[in-house]
Amino acid sequence: MKKLTVFLSILILIAIAVFVGINLSPKDIHISAQGFKYRLGNDNTEPEKVVNVNVEGKLHKSITGKRTFKGIINIEGEDIPVPADQRQLKMPISEDGWGVISYPYFEYKKASDGTPGAVNNTHIYQYGSLFINSDFSKVTILVSDQKESDGTGASSWSAEDGQMITVPASSRSEAIRLSNELMRDFLKGFELK
């Protein structure tokens, strides 16, 4: 009887270890899909366009269930004023699939030989926010409008006229439907148009 109890205990511990290992191991994220870039609202005058979006990285999950995406998001035609070698994201993802696309980066002084020297300044570039589904196959990005003209470097987004990129989507109606689906908890009854 004692041997059976020890065997069952070991079997249960192995099953728990396998379950935890499978659930906590980082998941590879590889998205290379066509998305749709558009501005919300009926009075928008900006052209809508199809863009290619590439997401490469890993989705980590802690033992408490908190998720973090570590990787790179590249969007065709987007000018991100962050050095290419500092565009690695470490983005916590909330329970409802929300994360902030924020790039902290350093500006270096140039040494006399032209190589990077000491840190001259630090910056944070706020690109926007994203909402994802559980397996990262559907993404909508709220692209912040940059207010560089006032000298503060502030950014903002509005549900009435904000800029969006939604993947996968090939039309405005498909993109808005998907955005409303992904952002349901965040919008609390409000519908994007």
Short mmCIF file of C-alpha atoms in Angstrom, two decimals:
data_model
loop_
_atom_site.label_atom_id
_atom_site.label_comp_id
_atom_site.label_asym_id
_atom_site.label_seq_id
_atom_site.Cartn_x
_atom_site.Cartn_y
_atom_site.Cartn_z
CA MET A 1 0.00 0.00 0.00
CA LYS A 2 2.84 2.34 0.89
CA LYS A 3 4.51 1.71 -2.49
CA LEU A 4 1.26 2.57 -4.29
CA THR A 5 0.95 5.87 -2.35
CA VAL A 6 4.55 6.83 -3.17
CA PHE A 7 4.04 5.89 -6.83
CA LEU A 8 0.82 7.93 -7.09
CA SER A 9 2.49 10.90 -5.36
CA ILE A 10 5.39 10.81 -7.80
CA LEU A 11 2.99 10.47 -10.73
CA ILE A 12 0.97 13.50 -9.53
CA LEU A 13 4.14 15.57 -9.07
CA ILE A 14 5.32 14.67 -12.58
CA ALA A 15 1.91 15.61 -14.03
CA ILE A 16 1.99 18.96 -12.20
CA ALA A 17 5.56 19.64 -13.38
CA VAL A 18 4.63 18.85 -17.00
CA PHE A 19 1.49 21.02 -16.79
CA VAL A 20 3.41 23.96 -15.28
CA GLY A 21 6.27 23.54 -17.77
CA ILE A 22 3.93 23.57 -20.76
CA ASN A 23 1.92 26.56 -19.53
CA LEU A 24 4.89 28.65 -18.39
CA SER A 25 7.29 28.05 -21.26
CA PRO A 26 7.51 31.09 -23.57
CA LYS A 27 5.36 30.87 -26.69
CA ASP A 28 6.93 31.91 -29.99
CA ILE A 29 5.02 34.70 -31.71
CA HIS A 30 5.48 35.06 -35.47
CA ILE A 31 2.98 37.23 -37.27
CA SER A 32 3.54 38.39 -40.80
CA ALA A 33 0.17 39.57 -42.01
CA GLN A 34 -1.64 42.23 -43.91
CA GLY A 35 -3.35 44.85 -41.82
CA PHE A 36 -5.41 47.93 -42.43
CA LYS A 37 -4.45 51.44 -41.30
CA TYR A 38 -7.30 53.93 -40.89
CA ARG A 39 -8.56 56.84 -38.83
CA LEU A 40 -11.78 56.55 -36.82
CA GLY A 41 -14.77 58.80 -37.30
CA ASN A 42 -16.98 59.73 -40.19
CA ASP A 43 -15.20 63.02 -40.89
CA ASN A 44 -11.70 61.59 -41.38
CA THR A 45 -9.80 62.84 -44.43
CA GLU A 46 -6.68 60.69 -44.15
CA PRO A 47 -6.34 57.95 -46.73
CA GLU A 48 -6.89 54.39 -45.56
CA LYS A 49 -4.31 51.86 -46.63
CA VAL A 50 -3.26 48.26 -46.43
CA VAL A 51 0.01 47.75 -44.48
CA ASN A 52 2.19 44.76 -43.72
CA VAL A 53 2.73 44.06 -40.04
CA ASN A 54 5.46 41.79 -38.65
CA VAL A 55 5.55 40.72 -35.01
CA GLU A 56 8.44 38.56 -33.84
CA GLY A 57 9.09 37.57 -30.26
CA LYS A 58 8.00 35.48 -27.32
CA LEU A 59 4.99 35.62 -25.03
CA HIS A 60 6.03 34.83 -21.46
CA LYS A 61 3.58 33.78 -18.77
CA SER A 62 4.38 33.92 -15.06
CA ILE A 63 3.17 31.43 -12.48
CA THR A 64 0.56 34.03 -11.42
CA GLY A 65 -0.78 34.21 -15.01
CA LYS A 66 0.70 37.60 -15.95
CA ARG A 67 1.78 37.79 -19.59
CA THR A 68 4.68 39.77 -21.10
CA PHE A 69 5.56 40.11 -24.78
CA LYS A 70 9.27 40.44 -25.56
CA GLY A 71 10.07 41.14 -29.18
CA ILE A 72 9.79 43.51 -32.11
CA ILE A 73 6.80 44.98 -33.94
CA ASN A 74 7.48 46.35 -37.43
CA ILE A 75 4.78 48.17 -39.38
CA GLU A 76 5.33 49.01 -43.03
CA GLY A 77 5.68 52.74 -43.64
CA GLU A 78 5.81 53.76 -39.97
CA ASP A 79 8.58 56.15 -39.02
CA ILE A 80 9.67 55.33 -35.48
CA PRO A 81 12.38 57.76 -34.29
CA VAL A 82 14.12 55.15 -32.16
CA PRO A 83 17.50 53.63 -33.13
CA ALA A 84 16.95 50.23 -34.75
CA ASP A 85 19.11 48.48 -32.14
CA GLN A 86 16.88 49.78 -29.31
CA ARG A 87 13.45 48.75 -30.63
CA GLN A 88 13.14 45.58 -28.56
CA LEU A 89 9.88 45.74 -26.61
CA LYS A 90 9.20 44.33 -23.16
CA MET A 91 5.45 44.83 -22.91
CA PRO A 92 3.25 43.59 -20.05
CA ILE A 93 -0.11 42.35 -21.39
CA SER A 94 -3.17 42.83 -19.15
CA GLU A 95 -5.86 40.20 -18.62
CA ASP A 96 -8.04 41.85 -21.28
CA GLY A 97 -5.22 41.77 -23.86
CA TRP A 98 -4.03 45.38 -23.57
CA GLY A 99 -0.40 46.51 -23.75
CA VAL A 100 1.51 49.77 -24.28
CA ILE A 101 3.97 50.06 -27.17
CA SER A 102 6.62 52.19 -25.52
CA TYR A 103 10.26 52.49 -26.58
CA PRO A 104 12.70 53.67 -23.91
CA TYR A 105 16.01 54.49 -25.59
CA PHE A 106 19.36 56.21 -25.11
CA GLU A 107 20.99 58.99 -27.08
CA TYR A 108 24.78 58.65 -27.03
CA LYS A 109 27.52 61.24 -27.33
CA LYS A 110 29.86 60.58 -30.20
CA ALA A 111 33.44 59.83 -29.27
CA SER A 112 36.27 61.53 -31.19
CA ASP A 113 36.65 58.42 -33.37
CA GLY A 114 32.93 58.47 -34.30
CA THR A 115 31.90 55.53 -32.10
CA PRO A 116 29.15 55.90 -29.52
CA GLY A 117 30.39 57.29 -26.23
CA ALA A 118 28.68 58.02 -22.93
CA VAL A 119 24.91 58.40 -22.62
CA ASN A 120 23.91 61.94 -23.48
CA ASN A 121 20.16 61.68 -22.91
CA THR A 122 17.32 59.22 -22.35
CA HIS A 123 13.96 59.24 -24.11
CA ILE A 124 10.71 57.32 -24.19
CA TYR A 125 8.79 57.20 -27.46
CA GLN A 126 5.11 56.30 -26.97
CA TYR A 127 3.95 54.71 -30.22
CA GLY A 128 0.54 53.66 -28.90
CA SER A 129 -1.30 50.72 -27.39
CA LEU A 130 -2.37 47.35 -28.64
CA PHE A 131 -5.07 44.81 -27.95
CA ILE A 132 -4.58 41.15 -28.77
CA ASN A 133 -6.55 37.95 -28.53
CA SER A 134 -5.26 35.06 -26.43
CA ASP A 135 -3.10 33.44 -29.14
CA PHE A 136 -1.79 36.71 -30.67
CA SER A 137 -3.42 35.97 -34.05
CA LYS A 138 -5.57 39.13 -34.01
CA VAL A 139 -4.11 42.53 -33.14
CA THR A 140 -5.40 46.08 -33.18
CA ILE A 141 -3.03 48.97 -32.52
CA LEU A 142 -4.11 52.41 -31.31
CA VAL A 143 -1.53 54.69 -32.94
CA SER A 144 -0.85 57.78 -30.84
CA ASP A 145 -0.88 61.18 -32.53
CA GLN A 146 2.48 62.75 -31.71
CA LYS A 147 2.38 66.38 -30.56
CA GLU A 148 5.94 67.42 -31.35
CA SER A 149 4.95 70.97 -32.24
CA ASP A 150 4.40 71.93 -28.59
CA GLY A 151 7.90 70.75 -27.60
CA THR A 152 6.67 68.29 -24.95
CA GLY A 153 6.80 65.16 -27.09
CA ALA A 154 3.35 64.24 -25.74
CA SER A 155 1.06 61.85 -27.57
CA SER A 156 -2.66 61.15 -27.50
CA TRP A 157 -5.37 58.91 -28.95
CA SER A 158 -9.14 59.38 -29.18
CA ALA A 159 -11.94 56.88 -29.79
CA GLU A 160 -13.67 59.52 -31.95
CA ASP A 161 -10.84 60.22 -34.43
CA GLY A 162 -7.85 58.11 -33.42
CA GLN A 163 -5.59 56.32 -35.84
CA MET A 164 -5.71 52.49 -35.91
CA ILE A 165 -3.89 49.53 -37.45
CA THR A 166 -5.75 46.22 -37.35
CA VAL A 167 -4.40 42.78 -38.32
CA PRO A 168 -5.60 40.72 -40.12
CA ALA A 169 -7.90 42.99 -42.08
CA SER A 170 -8.25 44.15 -45.65
CA SER A 171 -11.10 46.64 -45.33
CA ARG A 172 -12.26 49.34 -42.94
CA SER A 173 -15.45 47.51 -41.95
CA GLU A 174 -13.53 44.30 -41.20
CA ALA A 175 -10.91 46.25 -39.20
CA ILE A 176 -13.49 48.13 -37.12
CA ARG A 177 -15.45 44.93 -36.40
CA LEU A 178 -12.24 43.22 -35.21
CA SER A 179 -11.18 46.26 -33.15
CA ASN A 180 -14.56 46.39 -31.39
CA GLU A 181 -14.26 42.66 -30.66
CA LEU A 182 -10.73 42.92 -29.21
CA MET A 183 -11.45 46.12 -27.25
CA ARG A 184 -14.90 45.15 -25.89
CA ASP A 185 -13.88 45.28 -22.20
CA PHE A 186 -11.86 48.49 -22.67
CA LEU A 187 -14.62 50.35 -24.57
CA LYS A 188 -17.33 49.43 -22.00
CA GLY A 189 -20.24 49.62 -24.46
CA PHE A 190 -18.81 52.32 -26.74
CA GLU A 191 -18.55 51.32 -30.42
CA LEU A 192 -15.74 52.48 -32.69
CA LYS A 193 -16.88 53.87 -36.04
#
